PDB file of C-alpha atoms in Angstrom:
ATOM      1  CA  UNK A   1       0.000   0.000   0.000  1.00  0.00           C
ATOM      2  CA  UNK A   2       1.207   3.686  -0.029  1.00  0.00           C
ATOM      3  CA  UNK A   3       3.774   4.615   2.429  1.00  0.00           C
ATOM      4  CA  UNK A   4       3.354   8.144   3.393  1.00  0.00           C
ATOM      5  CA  UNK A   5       6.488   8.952   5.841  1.00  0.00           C
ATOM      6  CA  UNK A   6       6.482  12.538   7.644  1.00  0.00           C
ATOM      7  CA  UNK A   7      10.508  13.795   8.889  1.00  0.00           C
ATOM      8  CA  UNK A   8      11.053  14.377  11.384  1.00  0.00           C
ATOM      9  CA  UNK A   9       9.047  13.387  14.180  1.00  0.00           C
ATOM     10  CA  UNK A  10       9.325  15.719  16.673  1.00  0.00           C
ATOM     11  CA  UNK A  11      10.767  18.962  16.721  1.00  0.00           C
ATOM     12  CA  UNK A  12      11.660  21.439  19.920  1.00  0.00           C
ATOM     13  CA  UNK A  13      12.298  25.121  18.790  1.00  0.00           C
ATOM     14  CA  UNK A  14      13.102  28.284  20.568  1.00  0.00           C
ATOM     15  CA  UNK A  15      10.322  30.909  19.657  1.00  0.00           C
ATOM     16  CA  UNK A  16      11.788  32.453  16.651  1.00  0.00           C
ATOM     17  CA  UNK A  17      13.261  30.235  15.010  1.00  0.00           C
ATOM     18  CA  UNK A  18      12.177  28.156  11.891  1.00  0.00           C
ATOM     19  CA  UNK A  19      10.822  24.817  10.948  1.00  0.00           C
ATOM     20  CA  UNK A  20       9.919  22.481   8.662  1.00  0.00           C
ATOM     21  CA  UNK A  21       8.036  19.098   7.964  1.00  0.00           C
ATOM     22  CA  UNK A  22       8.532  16.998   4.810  1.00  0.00           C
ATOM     23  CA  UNK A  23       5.775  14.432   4.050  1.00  0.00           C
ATOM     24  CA  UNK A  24       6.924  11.748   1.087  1.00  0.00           C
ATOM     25  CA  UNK A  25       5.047   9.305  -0.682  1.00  0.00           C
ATOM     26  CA  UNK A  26       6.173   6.353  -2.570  1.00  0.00           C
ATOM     27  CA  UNK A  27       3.645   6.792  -5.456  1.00  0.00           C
ATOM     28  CA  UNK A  28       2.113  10.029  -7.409  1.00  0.00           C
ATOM     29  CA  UNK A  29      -0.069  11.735  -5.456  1.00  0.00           C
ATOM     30  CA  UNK A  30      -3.319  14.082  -6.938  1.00  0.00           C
ATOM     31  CA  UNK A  31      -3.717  16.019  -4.294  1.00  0.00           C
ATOM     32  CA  UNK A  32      -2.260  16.677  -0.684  1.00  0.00           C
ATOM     33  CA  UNK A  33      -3.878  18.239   2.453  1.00  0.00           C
ATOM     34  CA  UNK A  34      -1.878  19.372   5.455  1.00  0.00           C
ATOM     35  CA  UNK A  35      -3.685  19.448   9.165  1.00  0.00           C
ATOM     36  CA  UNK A  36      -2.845  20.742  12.643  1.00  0.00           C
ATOM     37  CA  UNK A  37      -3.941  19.294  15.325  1.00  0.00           C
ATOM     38  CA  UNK A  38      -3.062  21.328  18.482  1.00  0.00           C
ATOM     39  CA  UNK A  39      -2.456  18.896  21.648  1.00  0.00           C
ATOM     40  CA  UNK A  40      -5.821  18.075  23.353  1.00  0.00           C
ATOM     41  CA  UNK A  41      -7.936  19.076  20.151  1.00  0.00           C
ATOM     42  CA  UNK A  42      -8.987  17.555  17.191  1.00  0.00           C
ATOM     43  CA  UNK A  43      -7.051  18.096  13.338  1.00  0.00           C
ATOM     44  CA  UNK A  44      -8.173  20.946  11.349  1.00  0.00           C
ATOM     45  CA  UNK A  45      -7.690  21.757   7.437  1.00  0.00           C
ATOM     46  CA  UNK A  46      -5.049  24.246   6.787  1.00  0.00           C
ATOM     47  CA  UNK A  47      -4.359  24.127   2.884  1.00  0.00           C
ATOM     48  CA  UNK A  48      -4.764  21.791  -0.142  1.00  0.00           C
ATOM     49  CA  UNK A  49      -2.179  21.135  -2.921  1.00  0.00           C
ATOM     50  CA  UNK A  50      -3.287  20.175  -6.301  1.00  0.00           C
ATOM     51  CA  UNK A  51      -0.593  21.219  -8.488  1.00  0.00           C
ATOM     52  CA  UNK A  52       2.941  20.252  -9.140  1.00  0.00           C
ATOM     53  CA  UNK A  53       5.471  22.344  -7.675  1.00  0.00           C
ATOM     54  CA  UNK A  54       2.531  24.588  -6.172  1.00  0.00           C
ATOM     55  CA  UNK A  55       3.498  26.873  -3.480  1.00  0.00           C
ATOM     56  CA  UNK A  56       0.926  28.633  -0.930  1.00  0.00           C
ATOM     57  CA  UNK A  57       1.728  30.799   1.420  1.00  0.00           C
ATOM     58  CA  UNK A  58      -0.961  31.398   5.201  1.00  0.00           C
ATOM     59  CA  UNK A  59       0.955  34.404   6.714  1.00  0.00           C
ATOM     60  CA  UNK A  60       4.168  32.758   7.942  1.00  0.00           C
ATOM     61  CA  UNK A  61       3.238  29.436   6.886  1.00  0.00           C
ATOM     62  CA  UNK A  62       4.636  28.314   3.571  1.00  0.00           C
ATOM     63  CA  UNK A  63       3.672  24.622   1.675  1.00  0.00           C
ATOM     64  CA  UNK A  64       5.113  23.427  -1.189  1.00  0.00           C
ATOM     65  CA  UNK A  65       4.259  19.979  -3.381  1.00  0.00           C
ATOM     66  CA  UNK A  66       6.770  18.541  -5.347  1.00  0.00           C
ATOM     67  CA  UNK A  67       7.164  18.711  -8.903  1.00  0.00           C
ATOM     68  CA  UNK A  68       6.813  14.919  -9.261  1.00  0.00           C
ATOM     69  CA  UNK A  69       3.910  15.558  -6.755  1.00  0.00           C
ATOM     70  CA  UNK A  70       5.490  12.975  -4.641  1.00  0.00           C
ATOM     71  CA  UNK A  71       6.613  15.136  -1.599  1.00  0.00           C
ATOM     72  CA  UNK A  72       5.051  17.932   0.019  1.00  0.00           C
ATOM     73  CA  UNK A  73       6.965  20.455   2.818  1.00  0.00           C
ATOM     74  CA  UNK A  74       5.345  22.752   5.203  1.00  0.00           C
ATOM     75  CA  UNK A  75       7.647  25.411   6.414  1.00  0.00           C
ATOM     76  CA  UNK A  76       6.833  27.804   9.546  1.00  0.00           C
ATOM     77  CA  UNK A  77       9.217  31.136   9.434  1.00  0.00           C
ATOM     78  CA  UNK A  78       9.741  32.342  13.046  1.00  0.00           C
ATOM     79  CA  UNK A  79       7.659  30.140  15.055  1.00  0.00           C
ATOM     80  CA  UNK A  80       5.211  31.255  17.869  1.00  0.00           C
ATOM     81  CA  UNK A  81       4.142  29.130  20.959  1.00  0.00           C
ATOM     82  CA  UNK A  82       0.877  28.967  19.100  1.00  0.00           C
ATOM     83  CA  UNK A  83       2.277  27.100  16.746  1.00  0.00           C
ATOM     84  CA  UNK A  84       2.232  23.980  19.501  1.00  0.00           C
ATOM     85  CA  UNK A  85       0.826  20.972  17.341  1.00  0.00           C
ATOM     86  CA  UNK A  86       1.009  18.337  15.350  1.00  0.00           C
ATOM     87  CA  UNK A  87       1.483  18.920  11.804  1.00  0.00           C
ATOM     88  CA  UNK A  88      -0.391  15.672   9.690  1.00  0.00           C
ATOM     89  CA  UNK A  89      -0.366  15.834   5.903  1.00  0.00           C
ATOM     90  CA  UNK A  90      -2.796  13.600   4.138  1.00  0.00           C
ATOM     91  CA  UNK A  91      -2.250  12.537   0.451  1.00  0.00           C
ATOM     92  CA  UNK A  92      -4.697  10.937  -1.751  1.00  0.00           C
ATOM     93  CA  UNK A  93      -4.345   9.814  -5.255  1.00  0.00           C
ATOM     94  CA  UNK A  94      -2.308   6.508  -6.251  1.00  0.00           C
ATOM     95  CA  UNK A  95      -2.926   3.642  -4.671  1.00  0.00           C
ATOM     96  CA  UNK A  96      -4.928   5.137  -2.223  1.00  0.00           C
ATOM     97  CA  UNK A  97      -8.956   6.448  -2.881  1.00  0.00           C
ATOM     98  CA  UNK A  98      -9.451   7.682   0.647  1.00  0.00           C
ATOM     99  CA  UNK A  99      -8.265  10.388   2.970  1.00  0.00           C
ATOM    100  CA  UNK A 100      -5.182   8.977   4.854  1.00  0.00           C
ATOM    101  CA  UNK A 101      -2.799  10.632   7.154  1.00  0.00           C
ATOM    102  CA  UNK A 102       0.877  10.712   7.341  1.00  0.00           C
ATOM    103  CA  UNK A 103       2.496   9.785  10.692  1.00  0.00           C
ATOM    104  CA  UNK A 104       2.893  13.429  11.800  1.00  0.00           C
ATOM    105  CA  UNK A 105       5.380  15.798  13.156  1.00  0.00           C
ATOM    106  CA  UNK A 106       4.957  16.891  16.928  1.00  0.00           C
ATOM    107  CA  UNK A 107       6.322  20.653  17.214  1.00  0.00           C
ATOM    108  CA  UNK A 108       7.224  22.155  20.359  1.00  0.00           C
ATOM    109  CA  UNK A 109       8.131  25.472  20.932  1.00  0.00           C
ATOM    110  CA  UNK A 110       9.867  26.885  24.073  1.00  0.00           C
ATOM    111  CA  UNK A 111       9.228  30.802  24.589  1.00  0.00           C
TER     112      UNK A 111
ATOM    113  CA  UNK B   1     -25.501  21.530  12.416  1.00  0.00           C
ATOM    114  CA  UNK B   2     -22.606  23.520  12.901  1.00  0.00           C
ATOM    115  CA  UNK B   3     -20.114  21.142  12.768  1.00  0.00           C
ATOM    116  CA  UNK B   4     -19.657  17.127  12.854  1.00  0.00           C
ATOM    117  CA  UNK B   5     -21.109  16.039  16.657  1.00  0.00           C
ATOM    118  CA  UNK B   6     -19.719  13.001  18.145  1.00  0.00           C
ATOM    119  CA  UNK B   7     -20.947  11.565  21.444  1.00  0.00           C
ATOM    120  CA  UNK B   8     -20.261  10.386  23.734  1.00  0.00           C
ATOM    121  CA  UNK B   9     -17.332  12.588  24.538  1.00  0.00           C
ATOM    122  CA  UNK B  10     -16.286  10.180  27.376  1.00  0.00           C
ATOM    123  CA  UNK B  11     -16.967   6.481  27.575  1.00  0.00           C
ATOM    124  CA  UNK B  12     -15.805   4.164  30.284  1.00  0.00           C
ATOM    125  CA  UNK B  13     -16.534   0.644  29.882  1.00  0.00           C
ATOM    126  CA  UNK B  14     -15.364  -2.514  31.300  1.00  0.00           C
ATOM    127  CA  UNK B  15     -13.305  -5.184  29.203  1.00  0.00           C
ATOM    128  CA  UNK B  16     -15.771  -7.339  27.326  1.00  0.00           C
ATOM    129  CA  UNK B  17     -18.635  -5.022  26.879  1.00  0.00           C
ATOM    130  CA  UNK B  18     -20.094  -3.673  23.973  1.00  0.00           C
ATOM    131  CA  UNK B  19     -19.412   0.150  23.237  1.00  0.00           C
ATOM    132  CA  UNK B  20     -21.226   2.393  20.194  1.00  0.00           C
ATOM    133  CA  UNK B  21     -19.863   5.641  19.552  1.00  0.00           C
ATOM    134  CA  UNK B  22     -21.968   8.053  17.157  1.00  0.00           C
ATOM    135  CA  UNK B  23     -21.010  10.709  14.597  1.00  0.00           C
ATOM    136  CA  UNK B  24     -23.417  13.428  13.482  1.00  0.00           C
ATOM    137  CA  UNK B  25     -21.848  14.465  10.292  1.00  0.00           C
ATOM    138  CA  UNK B  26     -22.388  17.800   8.875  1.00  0.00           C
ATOM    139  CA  UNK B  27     -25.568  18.124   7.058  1.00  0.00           C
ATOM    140  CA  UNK B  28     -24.861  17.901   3.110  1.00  0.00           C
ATOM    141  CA  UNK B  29     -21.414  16.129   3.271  1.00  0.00           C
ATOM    142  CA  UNK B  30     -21.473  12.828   1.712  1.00  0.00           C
ATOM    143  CA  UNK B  31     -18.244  11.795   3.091  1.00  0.00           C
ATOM    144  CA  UNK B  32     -17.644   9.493   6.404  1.00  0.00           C
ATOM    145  CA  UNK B  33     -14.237   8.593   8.139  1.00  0.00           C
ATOM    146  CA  UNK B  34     -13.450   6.887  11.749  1.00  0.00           C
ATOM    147  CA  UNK B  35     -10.216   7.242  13.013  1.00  0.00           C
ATOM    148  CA  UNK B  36      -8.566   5.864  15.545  1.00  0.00           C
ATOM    149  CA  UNK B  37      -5.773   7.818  17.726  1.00  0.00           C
ATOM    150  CA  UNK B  38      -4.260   6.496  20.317  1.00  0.00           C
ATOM    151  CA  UNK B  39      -1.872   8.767  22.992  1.00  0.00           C
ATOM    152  CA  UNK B  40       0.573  10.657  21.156  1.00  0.00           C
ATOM    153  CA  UNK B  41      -0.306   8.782  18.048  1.00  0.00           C
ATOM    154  CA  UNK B  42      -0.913   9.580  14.477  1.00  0.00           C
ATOM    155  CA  UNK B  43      -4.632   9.128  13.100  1.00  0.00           C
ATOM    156  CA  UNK B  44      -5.402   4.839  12.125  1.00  0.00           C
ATOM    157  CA  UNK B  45      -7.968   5.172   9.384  1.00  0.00           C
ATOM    158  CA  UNK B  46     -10.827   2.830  10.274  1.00  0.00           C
ATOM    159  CA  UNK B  47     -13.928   2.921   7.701  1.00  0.00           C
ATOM    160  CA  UNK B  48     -14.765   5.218   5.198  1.00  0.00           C
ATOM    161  CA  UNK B  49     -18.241   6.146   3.506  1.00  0.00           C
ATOM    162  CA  UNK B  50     -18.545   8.142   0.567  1.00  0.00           C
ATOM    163  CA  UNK B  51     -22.381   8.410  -0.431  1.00  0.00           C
ATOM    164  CA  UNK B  52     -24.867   5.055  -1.550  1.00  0.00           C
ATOM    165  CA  UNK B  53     -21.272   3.254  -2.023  1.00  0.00           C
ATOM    166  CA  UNK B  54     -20.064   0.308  -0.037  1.00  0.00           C
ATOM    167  CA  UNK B  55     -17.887   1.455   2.466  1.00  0.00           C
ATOM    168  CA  UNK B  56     -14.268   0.785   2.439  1.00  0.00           C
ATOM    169  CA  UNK B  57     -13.821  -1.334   5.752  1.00  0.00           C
ATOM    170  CA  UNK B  58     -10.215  -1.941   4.872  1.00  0.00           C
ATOM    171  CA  UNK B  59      -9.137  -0.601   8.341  1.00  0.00           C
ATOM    172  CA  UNK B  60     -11.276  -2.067  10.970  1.00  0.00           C
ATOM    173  CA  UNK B  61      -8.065  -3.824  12.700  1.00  0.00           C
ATOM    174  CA  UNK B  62     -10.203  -6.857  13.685  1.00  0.00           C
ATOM    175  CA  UNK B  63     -14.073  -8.528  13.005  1.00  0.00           C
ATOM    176  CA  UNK B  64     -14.884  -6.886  16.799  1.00  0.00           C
ATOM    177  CA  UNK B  65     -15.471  -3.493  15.004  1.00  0.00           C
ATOM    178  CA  UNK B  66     -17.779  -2.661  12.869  1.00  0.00           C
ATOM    179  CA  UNK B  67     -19.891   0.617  11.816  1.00  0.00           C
ATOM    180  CA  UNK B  68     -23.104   1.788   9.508  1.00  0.00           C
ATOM    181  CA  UNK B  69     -24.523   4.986   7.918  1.00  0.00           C
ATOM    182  CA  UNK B  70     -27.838   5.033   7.586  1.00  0.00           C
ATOM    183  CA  UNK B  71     -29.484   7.412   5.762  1.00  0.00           C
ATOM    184  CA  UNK B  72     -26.607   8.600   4.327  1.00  0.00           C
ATOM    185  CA  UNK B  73     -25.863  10.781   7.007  1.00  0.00           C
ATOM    186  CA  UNK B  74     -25.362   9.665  11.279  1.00  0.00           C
ATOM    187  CA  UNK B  75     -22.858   6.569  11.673  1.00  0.00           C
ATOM    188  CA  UNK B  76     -22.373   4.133  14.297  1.00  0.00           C
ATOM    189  CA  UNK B  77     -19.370   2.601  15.298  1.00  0.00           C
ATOM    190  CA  UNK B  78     -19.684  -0.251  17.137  1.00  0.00           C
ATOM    191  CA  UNK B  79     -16.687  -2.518  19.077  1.00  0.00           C
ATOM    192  CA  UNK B  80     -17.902  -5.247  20.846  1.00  0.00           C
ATOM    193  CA  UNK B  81     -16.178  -7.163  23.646  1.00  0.00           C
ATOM    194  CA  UNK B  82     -13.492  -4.357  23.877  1.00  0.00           C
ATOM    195  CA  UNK B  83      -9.898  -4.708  25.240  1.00  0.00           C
ATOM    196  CA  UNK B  84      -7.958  -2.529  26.918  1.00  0.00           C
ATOM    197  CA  UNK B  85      -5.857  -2.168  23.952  1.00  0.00           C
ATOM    198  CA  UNK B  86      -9.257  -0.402  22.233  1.00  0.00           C
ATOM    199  CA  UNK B  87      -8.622   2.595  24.402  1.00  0.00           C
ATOM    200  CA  UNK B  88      -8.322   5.630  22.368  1.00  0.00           C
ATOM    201  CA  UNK B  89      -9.632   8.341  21.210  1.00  0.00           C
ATOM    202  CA  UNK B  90     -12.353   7.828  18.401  1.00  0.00           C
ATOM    203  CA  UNK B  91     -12.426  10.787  15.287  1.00  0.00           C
ATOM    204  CA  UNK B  92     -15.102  10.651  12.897  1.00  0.00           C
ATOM    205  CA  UNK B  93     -15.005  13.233  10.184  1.00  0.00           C
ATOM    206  CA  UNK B  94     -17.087  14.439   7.330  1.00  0.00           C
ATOM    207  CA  UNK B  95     -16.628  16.214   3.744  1.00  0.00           C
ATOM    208  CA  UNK B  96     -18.449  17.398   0.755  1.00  0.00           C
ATOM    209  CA  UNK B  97     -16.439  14.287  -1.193  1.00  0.00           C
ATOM    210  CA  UNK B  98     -14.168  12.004  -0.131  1.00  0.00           C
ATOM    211  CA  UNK B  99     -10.941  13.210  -1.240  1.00  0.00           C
ATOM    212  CA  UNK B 100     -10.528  16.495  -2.515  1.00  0.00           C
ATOM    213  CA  UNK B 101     -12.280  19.215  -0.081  1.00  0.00           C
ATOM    214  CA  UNK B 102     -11.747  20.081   3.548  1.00  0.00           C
ATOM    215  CA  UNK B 103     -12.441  17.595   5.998  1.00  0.00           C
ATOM    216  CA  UNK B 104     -13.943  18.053   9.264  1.00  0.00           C
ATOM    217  CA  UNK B 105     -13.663  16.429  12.322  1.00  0.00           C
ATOM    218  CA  UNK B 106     -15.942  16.045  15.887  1.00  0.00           C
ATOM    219  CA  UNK B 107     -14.100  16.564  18.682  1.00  0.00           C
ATOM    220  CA  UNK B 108     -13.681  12.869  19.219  1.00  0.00           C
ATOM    221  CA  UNK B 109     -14.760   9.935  21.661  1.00  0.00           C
ATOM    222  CA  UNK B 110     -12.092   9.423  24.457  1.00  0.00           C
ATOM    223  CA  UNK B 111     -12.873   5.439  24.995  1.00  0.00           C
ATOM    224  CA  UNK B 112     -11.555   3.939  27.762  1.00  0.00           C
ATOM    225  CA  UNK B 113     -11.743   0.261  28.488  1.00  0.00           C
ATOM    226  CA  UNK B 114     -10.409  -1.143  32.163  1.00  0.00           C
TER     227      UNK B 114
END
């Protein structure tokens, strides 16, 4: 089945200071979603993907898909505590016809 | 309504009982998903329901769970004789299709089994 693989982890910042989750998939992808899911709460949507090597930008969070649309990155410039979450992307399109979520990256983010 | 309802928000139950956990999607979307998420987990996808389709059960994990639609709109999801390794929480979420709009989720079913 399709391995979707999120790097790294976990992640402990300083406030300030930038980050950034890959998600990578082992087939082509149509379309890829990216979540947050702040600790105690539930995921919500932050952006969908359709297009190779598309790049939207939410303030000081910047997402990127691959031109092979195999590999999406979510990039945070200068982090804020609110930040706190965990960052899920969810692919669909190969071998997949369903709404599936990578493993996730857990940021922290010390003031 | 507003947004996808799930209840109950907390269930206890004891190991070997029967537990069903509900999801009120919102109104309209003809998309269904259970998750499963255990502590500090990522999100198991259980059963998914797109419309007057058979669902895809690919990722009930054993023949204990199950879950329904009916009408095309509440679902059920039902474990019987839990185990302590059941204890999670329980996502359902809804969307307008299954794969290419925003999803959104209840605020999830903390089960507990001791």
């Amino acid at each position: 089945g399709q391995q979707v693989m999120q790097i790294p982890q976990y992640q402990h910042v300083q406030e300030g200071e930038d980050f950034t989750t890959y998600c990578n998939s082992s087939t082509t992808l149509s379309n890829i979603q990216w979540y947050k899911q702040r600790p105690g709460g539930h995921p919500v949507f932050l952006i969908q993907l359709v297009k190779s090597g598309e790049v939207k930008k939410q303030k000081r969070l910047t997402f990127q898909f691959g031109e092979a649309k195999k590999n999406s990155s979510l990039h945070i410039t200068a982090t804020q505590t609110t930040d706190v979450g965990t960052y899920f992307c969810a692919p669909y399109g190969g071998a997949t016809n369903k709404l599936i979520f990578g493993t996730g990256t857990l940021l922290a983010v010390q003031p | 309504g507003a947004g996808v309802s799930q209840s109950p928000s907390n269930k206890v139950t004891e190991k070997g009982k029967d537990v069903e956990l509900r999801c009120d999607p919102i109104s309209g979307h003809t998309a269904l998903y259970w998750y499963r998420q255990s502590l500090g987990q990522g999100l198991e996808f259980l059963i998914y329901f797109q419309g007057n389709s058979a669902p895809d059960k690919s990722g009930l994990p054993s023949d204990r769970f199950s879950a329904e639609r009916t009408g095309g709109s509440v679902s059920t999801l039902t474990i019987q004789r839990t185990q302590q390794e059941d204890s999670a929480v329980y996502l359902c979420a809804s969307s307008f299709t299954g794969h290419n709009t925003e999803a959104f989720f209840g605020q999830g079913t903390r089960l507990t089994v001791v």
